[in-house]
PDB file of C-alpha atoms in Angstrom:
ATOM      1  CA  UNK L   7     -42.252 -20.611 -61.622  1.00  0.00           C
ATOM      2  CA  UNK L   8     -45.908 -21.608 -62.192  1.00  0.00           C
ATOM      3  CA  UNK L   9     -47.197 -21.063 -65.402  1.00  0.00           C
ATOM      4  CA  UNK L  10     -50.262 -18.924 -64.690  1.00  0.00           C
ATOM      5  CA  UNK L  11     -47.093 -16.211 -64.091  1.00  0.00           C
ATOM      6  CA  UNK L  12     -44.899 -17.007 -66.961  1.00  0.00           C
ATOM      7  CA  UNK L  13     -45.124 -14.349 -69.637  1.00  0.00           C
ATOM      8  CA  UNK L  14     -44.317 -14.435 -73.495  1.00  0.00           C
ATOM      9  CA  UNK L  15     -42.848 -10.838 -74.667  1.00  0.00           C
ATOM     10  CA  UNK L  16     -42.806 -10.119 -78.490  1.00  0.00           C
ATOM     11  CA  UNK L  17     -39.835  -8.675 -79.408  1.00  0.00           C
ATOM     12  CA  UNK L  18     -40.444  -5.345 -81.457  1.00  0.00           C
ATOM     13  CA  UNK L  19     -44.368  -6.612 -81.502  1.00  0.00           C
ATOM     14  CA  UNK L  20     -45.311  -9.783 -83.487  1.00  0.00           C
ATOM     15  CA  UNK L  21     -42.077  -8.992 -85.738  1.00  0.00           C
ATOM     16  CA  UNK L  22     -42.500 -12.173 -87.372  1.00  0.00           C
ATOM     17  CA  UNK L  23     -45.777 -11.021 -89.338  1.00  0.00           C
ATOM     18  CA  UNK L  24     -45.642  -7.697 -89.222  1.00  0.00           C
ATOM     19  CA  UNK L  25     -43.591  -5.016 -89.661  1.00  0.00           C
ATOM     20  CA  UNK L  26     -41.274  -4.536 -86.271  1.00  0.00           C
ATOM     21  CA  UNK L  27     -41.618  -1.035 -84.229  1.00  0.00           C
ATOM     22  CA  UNK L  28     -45.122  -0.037 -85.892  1.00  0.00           C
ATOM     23  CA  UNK L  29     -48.350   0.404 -84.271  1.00  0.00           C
ATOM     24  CA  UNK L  30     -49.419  -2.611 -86.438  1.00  0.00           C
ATOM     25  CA  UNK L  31     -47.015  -5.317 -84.959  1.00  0.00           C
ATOM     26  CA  UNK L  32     -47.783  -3.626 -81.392  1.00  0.00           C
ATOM     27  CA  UNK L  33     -51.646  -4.219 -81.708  1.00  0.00           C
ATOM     28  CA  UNK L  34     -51.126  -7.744 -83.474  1.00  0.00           C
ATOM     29  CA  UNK L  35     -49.404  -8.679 -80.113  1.00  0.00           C
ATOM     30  CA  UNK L  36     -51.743  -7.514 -77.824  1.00  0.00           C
ATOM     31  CA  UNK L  37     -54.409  -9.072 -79.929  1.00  0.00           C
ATOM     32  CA  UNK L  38     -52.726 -12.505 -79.665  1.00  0.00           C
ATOM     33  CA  UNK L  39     -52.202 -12.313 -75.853  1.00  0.00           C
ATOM     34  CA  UNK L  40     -48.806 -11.179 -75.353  1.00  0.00           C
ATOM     35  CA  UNK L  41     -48.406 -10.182 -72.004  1.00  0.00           C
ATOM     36  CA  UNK L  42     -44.464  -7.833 -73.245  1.00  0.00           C
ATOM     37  CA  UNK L  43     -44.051  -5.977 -76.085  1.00  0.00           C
ATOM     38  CA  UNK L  44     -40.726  -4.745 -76.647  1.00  0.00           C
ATOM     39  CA  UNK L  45     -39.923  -1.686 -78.566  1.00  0.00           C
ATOM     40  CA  UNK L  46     -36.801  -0.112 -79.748  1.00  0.00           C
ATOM     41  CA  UNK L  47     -36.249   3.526 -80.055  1.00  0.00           C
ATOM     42  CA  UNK L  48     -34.163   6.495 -81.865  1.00  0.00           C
ATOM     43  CA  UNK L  49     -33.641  10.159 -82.480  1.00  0.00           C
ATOM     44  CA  UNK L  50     -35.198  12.067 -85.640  1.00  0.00           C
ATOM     45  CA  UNK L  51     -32.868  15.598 -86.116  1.00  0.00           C
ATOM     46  CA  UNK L  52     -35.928  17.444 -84.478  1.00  0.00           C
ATOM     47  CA  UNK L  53     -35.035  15.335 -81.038  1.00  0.00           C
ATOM     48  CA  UNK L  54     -38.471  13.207 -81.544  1.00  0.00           C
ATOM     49  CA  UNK L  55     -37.877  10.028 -80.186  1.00  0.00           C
ATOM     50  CA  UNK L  56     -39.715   7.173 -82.704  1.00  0.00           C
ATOM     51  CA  UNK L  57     -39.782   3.588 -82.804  1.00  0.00           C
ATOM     52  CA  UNK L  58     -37.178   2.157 -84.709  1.00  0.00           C
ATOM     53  CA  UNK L  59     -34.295  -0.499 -84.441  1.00  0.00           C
ATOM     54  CA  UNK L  60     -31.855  -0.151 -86.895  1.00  0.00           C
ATOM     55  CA  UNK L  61     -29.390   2.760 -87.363  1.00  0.00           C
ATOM     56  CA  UNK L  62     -30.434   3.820 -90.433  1.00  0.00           C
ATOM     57  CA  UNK L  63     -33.912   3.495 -92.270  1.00  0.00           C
ATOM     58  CA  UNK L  64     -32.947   1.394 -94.884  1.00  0.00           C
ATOM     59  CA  UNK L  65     -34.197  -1.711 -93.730  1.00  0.00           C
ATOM     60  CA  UNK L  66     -37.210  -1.430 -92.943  1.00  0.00           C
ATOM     61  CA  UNK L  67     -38.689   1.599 -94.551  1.00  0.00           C
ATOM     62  CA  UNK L  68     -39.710   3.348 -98.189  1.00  0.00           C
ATOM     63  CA  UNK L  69     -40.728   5.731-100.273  1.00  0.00           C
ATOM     64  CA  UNK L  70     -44.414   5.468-100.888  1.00  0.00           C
ATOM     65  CA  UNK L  71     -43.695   4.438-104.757  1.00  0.00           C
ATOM     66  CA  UNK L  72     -41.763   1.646-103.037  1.00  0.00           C
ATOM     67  CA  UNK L  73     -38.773   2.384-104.162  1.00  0.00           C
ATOM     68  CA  UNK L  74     -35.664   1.762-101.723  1.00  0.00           C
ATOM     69  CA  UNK L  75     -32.926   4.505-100.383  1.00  0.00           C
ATOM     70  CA  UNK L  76     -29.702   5.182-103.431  1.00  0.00           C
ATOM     71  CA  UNK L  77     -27.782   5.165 -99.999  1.00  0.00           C
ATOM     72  CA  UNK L  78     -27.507   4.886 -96.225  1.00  0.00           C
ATOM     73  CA  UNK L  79     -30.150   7.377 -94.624  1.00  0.00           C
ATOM     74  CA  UNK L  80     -29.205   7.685 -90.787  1.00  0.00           C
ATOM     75  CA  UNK L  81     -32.403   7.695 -88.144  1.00  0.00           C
ATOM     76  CA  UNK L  82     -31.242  11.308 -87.112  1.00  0.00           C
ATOM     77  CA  UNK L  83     -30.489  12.484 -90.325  1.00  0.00           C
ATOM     78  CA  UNK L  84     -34.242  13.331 -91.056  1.00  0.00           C
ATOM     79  CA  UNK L  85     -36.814  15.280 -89.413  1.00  0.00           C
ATOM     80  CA  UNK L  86     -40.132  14.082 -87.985  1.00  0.00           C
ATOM     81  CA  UNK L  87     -41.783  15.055 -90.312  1.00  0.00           C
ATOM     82  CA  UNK L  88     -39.359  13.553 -92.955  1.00  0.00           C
ATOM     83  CA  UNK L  89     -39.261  10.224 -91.515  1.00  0.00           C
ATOM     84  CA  UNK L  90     -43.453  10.288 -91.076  1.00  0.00           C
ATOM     85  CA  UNK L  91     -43.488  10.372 -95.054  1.00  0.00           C
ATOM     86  CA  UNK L  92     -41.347   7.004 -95.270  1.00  0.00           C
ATOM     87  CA  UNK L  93     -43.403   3.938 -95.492  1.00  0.00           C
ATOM     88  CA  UNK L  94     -42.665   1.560 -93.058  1.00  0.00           C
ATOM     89  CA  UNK L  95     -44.569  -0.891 -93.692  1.00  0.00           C
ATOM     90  CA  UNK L  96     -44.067  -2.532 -97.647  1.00  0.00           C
ATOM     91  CA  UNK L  97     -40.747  -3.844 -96.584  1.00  0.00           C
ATOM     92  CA  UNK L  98     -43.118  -6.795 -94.751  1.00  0.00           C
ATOM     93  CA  UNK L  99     -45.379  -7.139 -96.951  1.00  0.00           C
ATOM     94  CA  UNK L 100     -47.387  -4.936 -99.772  1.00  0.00           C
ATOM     95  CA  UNK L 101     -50.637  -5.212 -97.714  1.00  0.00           C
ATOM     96  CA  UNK L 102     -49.106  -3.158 -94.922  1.00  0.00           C
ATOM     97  CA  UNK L 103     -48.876  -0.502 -97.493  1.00  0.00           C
ATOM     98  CA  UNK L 104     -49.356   2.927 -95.814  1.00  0.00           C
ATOM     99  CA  UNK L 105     -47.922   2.005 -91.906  1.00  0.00           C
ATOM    100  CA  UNK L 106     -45.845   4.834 -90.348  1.00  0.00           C
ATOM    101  CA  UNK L 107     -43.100   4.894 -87.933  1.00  0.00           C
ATOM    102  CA  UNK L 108     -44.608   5.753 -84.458  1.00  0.00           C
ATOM    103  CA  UNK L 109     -43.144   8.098 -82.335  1.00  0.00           C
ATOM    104  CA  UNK L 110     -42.701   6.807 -78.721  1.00  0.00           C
ATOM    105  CA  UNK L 111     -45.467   9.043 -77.685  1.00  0.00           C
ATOM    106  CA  UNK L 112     -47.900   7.315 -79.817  1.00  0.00           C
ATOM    107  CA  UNK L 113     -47.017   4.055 -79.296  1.00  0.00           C
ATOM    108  CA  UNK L 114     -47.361   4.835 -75.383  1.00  0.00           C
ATOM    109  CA  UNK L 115     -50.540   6.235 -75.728  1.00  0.00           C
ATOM    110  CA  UNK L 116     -51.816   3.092 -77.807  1.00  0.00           C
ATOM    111  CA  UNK L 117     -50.437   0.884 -75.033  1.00  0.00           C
ATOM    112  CA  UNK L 118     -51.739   2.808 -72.522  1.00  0.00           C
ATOM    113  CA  UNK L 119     -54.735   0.831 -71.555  1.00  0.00           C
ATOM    114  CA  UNK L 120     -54.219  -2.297 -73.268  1.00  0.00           C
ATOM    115  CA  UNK L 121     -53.211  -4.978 -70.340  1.00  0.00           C
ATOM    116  CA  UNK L 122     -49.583  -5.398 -71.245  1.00  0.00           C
ATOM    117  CA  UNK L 123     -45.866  -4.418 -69.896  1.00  0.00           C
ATOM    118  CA  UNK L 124     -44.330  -2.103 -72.485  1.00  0.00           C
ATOM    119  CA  UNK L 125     -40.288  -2.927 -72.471  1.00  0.00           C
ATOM    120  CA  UNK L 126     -37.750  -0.220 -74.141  1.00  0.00           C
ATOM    121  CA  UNK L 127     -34.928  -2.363 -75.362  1.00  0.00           C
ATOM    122  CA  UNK L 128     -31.299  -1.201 -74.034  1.00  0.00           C
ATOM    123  CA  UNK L 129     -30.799   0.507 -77.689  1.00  0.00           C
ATOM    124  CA  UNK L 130     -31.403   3.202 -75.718  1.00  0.00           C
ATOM    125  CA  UNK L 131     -28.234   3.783 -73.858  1.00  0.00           C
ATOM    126  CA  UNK L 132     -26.145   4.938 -76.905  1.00  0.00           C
ATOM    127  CA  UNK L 133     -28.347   8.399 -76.845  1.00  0.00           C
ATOM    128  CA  UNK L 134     -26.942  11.422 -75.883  1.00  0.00           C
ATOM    129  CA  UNK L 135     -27.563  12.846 -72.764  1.00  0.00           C
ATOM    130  CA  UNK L 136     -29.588  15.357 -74.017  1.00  0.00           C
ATOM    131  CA  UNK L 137     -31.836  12.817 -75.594  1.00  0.00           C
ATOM    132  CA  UNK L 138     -31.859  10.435 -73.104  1.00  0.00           C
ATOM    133  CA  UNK L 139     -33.489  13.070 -70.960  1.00  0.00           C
ATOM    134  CA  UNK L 140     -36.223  13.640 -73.567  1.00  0.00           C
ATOM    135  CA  UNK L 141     -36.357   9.721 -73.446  1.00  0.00           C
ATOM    136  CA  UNK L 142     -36.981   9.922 -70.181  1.00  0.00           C
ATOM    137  CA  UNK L 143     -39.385  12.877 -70.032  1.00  0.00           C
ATOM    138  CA  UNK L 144     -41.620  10.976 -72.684  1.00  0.00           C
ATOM    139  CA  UNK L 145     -42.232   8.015 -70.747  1.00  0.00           C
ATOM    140  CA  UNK L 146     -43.215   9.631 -67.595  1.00  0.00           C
ATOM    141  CA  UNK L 147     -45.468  11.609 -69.674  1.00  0.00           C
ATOM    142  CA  UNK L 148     -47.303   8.878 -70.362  1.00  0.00           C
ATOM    143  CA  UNK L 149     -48.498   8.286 -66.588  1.00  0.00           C
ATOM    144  CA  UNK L 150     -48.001   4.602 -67.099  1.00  0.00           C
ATOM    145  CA  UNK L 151     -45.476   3.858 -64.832  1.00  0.00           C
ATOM    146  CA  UNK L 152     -46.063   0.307 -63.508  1.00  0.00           C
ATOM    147  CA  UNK L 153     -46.301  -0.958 -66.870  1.00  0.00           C
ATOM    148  CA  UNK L 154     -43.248   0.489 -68.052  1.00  0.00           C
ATOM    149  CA  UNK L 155     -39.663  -2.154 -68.369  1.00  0.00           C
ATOM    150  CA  UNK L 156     -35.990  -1.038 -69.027  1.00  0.00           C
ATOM    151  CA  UNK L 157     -33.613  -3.512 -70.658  1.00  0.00           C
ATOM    152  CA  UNK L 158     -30.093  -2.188 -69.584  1.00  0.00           C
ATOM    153  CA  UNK L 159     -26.632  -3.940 -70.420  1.00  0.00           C
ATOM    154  CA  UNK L 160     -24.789  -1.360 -67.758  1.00  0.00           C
ATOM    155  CA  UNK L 161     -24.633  -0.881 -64.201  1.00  0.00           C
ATOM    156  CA  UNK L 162     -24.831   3.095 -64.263  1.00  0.00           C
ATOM    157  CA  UNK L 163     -28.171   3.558 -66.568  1.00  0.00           C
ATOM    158  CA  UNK L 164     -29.951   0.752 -64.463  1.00  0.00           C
ATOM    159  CA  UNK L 165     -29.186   2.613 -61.471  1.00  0.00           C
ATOM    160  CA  UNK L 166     -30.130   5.081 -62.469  1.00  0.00           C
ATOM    161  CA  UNK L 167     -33.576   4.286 -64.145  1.00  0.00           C
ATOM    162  CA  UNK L 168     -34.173   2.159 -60.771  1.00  0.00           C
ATOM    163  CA  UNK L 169     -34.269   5.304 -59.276  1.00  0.00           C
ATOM    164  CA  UNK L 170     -36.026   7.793 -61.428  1.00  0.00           C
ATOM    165  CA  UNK L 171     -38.610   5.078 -61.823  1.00  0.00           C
ATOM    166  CA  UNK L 172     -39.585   3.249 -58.932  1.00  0.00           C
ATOM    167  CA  UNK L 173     -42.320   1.149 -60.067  1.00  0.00           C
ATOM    168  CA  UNK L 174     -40.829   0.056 -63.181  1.00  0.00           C
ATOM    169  CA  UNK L 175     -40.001  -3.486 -64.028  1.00  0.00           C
ATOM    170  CA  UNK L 176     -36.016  -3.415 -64.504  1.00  0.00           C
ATOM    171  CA  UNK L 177     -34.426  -5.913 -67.153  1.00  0.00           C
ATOM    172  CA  UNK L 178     -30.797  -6.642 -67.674  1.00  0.00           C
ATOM    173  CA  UNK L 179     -29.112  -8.409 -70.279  1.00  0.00           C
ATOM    174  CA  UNK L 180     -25.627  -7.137 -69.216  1.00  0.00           C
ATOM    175  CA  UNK L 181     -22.274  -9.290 -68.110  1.00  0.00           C
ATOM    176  CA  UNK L 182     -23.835 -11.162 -65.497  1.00  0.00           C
ATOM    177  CA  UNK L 183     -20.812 -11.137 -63.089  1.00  0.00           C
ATOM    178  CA  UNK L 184     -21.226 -12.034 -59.558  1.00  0.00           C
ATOM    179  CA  UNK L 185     -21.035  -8.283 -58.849  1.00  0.00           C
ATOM    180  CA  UNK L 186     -23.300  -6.938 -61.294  1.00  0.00           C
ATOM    181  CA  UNK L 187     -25.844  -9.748 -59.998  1.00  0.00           C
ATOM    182  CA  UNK L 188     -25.540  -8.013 -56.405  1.00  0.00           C
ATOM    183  CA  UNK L 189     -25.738  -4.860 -57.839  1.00  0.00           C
ATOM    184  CA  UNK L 190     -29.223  -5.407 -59.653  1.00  0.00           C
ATOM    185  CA  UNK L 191     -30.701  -7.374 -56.777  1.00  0.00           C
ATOM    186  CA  UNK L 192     -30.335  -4.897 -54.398  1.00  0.00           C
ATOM    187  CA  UNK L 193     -31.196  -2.306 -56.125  1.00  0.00           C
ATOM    188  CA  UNK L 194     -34.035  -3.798 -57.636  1.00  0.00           C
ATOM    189  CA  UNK L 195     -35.635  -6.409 -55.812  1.00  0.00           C
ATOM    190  CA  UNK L 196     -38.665  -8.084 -56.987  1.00  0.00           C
ATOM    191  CA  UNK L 197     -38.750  -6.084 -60.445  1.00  0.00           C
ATOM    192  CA  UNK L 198     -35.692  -7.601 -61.199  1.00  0.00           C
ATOM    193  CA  UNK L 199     -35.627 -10.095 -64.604  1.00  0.00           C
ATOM    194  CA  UNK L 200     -32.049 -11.366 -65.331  1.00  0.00           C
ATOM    195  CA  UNK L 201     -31.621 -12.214 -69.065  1.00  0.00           C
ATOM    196  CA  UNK L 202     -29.572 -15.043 -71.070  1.00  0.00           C
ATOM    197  CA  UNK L 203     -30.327 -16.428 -74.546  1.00  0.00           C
ATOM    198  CA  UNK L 204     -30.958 -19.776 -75.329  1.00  0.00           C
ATOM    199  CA  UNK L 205     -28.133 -21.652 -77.354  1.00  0.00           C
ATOM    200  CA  UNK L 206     -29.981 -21.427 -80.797  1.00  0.00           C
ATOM    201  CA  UNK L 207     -29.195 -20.148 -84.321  1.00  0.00           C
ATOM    202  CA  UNK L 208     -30.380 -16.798 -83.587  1.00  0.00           C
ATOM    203  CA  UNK L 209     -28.395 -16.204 -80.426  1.00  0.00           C
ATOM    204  CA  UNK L 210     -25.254 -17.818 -82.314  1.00  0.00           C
ATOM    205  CA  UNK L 211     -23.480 -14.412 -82.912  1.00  0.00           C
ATOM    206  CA  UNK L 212     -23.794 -13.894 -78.697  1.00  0.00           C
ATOM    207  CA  UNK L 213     -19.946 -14.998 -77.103  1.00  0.00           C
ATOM    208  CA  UNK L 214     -21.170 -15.279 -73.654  1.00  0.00           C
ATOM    209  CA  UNK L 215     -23.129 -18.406 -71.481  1.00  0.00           C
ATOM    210  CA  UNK L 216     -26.044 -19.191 -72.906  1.00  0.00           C
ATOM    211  CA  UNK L 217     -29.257 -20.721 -70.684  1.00  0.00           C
ATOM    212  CA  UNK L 218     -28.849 -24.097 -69.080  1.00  0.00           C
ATOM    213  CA  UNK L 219     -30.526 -25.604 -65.965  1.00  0.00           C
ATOM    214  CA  UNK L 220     -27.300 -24.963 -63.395  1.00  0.00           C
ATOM    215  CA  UNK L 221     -27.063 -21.281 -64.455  1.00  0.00           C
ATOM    216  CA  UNK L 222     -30.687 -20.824 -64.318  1.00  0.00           C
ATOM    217  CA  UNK L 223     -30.947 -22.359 -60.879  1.00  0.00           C
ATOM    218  CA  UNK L 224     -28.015 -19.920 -59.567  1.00  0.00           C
ATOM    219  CA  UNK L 225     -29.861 -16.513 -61.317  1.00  0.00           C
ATOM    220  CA  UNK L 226     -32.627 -17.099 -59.757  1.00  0.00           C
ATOM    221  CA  UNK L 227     -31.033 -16.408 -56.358  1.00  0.00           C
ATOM    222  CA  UNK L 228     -31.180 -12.808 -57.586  1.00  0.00           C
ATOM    223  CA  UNK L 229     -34.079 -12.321 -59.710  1.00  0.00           C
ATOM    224  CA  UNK L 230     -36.164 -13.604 -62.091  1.00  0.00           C
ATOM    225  CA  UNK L 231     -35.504 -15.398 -65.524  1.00  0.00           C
ATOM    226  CA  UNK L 232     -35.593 -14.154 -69.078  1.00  0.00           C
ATOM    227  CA  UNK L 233     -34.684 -16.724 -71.998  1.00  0.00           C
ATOM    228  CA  UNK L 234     -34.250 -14.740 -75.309  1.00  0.00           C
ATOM    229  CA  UNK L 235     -34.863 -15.433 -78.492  1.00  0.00           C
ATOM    230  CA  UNK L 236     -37.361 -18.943 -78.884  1.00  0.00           C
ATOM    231  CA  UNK L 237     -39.180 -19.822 -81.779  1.00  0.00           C
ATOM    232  CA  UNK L 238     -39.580 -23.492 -81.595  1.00  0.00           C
ATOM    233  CA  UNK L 239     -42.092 -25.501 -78.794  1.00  0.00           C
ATOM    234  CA  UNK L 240     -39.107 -27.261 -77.918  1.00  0.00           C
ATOM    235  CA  UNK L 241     -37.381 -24.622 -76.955  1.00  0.00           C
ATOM    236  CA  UNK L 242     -40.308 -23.353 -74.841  1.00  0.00           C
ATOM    237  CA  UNK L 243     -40.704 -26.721 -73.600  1.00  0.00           C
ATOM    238  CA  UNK L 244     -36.466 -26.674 -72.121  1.00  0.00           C
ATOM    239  CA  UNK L 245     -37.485 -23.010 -71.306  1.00  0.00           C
ATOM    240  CA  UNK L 246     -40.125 -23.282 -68.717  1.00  0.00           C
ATOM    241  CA  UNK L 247     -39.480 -27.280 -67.367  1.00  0.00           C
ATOM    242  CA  UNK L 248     -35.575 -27.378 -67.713  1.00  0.00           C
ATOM    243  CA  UNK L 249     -34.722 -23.377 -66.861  1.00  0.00           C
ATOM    244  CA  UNK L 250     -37.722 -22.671 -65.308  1.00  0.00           C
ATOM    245  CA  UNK L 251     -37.792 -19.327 -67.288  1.00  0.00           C
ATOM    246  CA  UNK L 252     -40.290 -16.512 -65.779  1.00  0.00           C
ATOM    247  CA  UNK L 253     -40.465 -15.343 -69.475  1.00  0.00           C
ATOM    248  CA  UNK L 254     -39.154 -15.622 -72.921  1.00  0.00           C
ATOM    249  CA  UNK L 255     -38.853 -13.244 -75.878  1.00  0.00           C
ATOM    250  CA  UNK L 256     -40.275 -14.340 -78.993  1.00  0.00           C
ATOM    251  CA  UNK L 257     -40.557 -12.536 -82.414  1.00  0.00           C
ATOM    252  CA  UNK L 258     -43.701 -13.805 -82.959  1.00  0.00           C
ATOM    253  CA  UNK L 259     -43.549 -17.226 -84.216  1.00  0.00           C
ATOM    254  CA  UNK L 260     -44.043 -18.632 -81.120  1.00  0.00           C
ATOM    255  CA  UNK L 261     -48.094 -17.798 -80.048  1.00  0.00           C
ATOM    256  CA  UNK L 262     -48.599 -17.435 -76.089  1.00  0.00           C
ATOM    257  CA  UNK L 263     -51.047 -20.468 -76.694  1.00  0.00           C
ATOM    258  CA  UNK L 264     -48.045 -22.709 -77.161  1.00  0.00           C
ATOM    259  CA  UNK L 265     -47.670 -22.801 -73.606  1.00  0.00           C
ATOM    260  CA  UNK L 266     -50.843 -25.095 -73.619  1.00  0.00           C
ATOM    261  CA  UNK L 267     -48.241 -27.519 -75.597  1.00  0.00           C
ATOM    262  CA  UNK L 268     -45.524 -28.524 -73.073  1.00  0.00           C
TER     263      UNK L 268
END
């Protein structure tokens, strides 16, 4: 891995600043060279796919008085237009004040010709199958194809996206068995980036191996490397020298200049 190739992918846009999934932390990552943005995605009750992680908008979202939810308010459980009127930006900070959720429309078309690889986290593969379809349907909408990544933690949806989009990058954080490795490598060849987190507090809650130089080595028989999640420039440093990482997912407090660093 040389680093003019190695890539730094914010995970739900400069999250760290900025409030996640919005058009906000997706231009602030662009803006700070970025060369991934990640994005998470849902269902509103209309079937409008929007940018969101969490389950339910109570997180990350409010009322424009800035008061919080009396009680759990499911993603689907509102319409478009409902969730639209949420603010989703105060929970960050008051001077995001006004920030919307994006659908996945908009935050396609803003990618669109900004020089970056949009990634839809695997969140995606608890959808129905009616909605993945939509899911689906959206991004080939966008005609943006070759900058377009799937994160999938099964065998069946990345076959299947392998093959419904054939110049996407394909990403999988799945059980990386010996047969799921073959799987992914021949299906995917040289679009192929095999993910494992690096053994830090914010991958603590993860049961299975974490990075290290042997298991690096061996995954990159198959495909290349993704560390996930680094925050630290020692971490980036074991990333890229130790585990020759390809690329590493960052929530933002870890600037693509860092590399400049180690």
């Amino acid at each position: 891995m040389s680093k003019e190739n190695f890539r730094f992918q914010a995970h739900r846009g400069d999250s760290a600043f900025f409030p996640e999934n919005t058009i906000t932390a997706y231009k602030a990552a662009v803006d700070q060279g970025y060369q991934v943005v990640e994005m998470d995605t849902k269902f509103t009750s209309d079937n409008v796919c929007i940018c969101l992680h969490d389950d339910t908008y109570n997180r990350t979202c409010r009322f424009d008085d800035g008061s919080a939810f009396a009680e759990k308010i499911p993603a689907e459980a509102l319409t478009l237009e409902q969730a639209k009127a949420l603010d989703a930006g105060m929970f960050k900070d008051e001077r995001f004040r006004g920030t919307r959720i994006p659908t996945l429309a908009e935050a396609l078309a803003f990618l669109k010709d900004k020089n970056v690889t949009v990634k839809m986290d695997n969140i995606f593969q608890g959808f129905t199958q009616e909605r993945f379809e939509i899911f689906c349907d959206t991004i080939a909408s966008a005609d943006m194809e070759d900058r377009i990544a799937f994160t999938c933690k099964t065998l069946p949806y990345f076959t299947y996206l392998t093959k419904r989009f054939p110049k996407a990058e394909m990403h999988y954080d799945g059980s990386l068995t010996p047969e799921a490795l073959n799987i992914t490598s021949a299906l995917a060849a040289h679009r192929l980036t095999l993910w494992v987190p690096y053994d830090n507090p914010s991958t603590a809650w993860f049961k299975g191996r974490k990075a290290d130089a042997e298991f690096c080595r061996e995954l990159h028989r198959y495909g290349k490397v993704g560390i996930w999640l680094i925050s630290e420039v020692e971490e980036l440093r074991v990333a890229v020298n130790e585990f020759c990482a390809d690329i590493i997912e960052t929530n933002g407090t870890l600037k693509p200049d860092a590399l400049k660093l180690i």
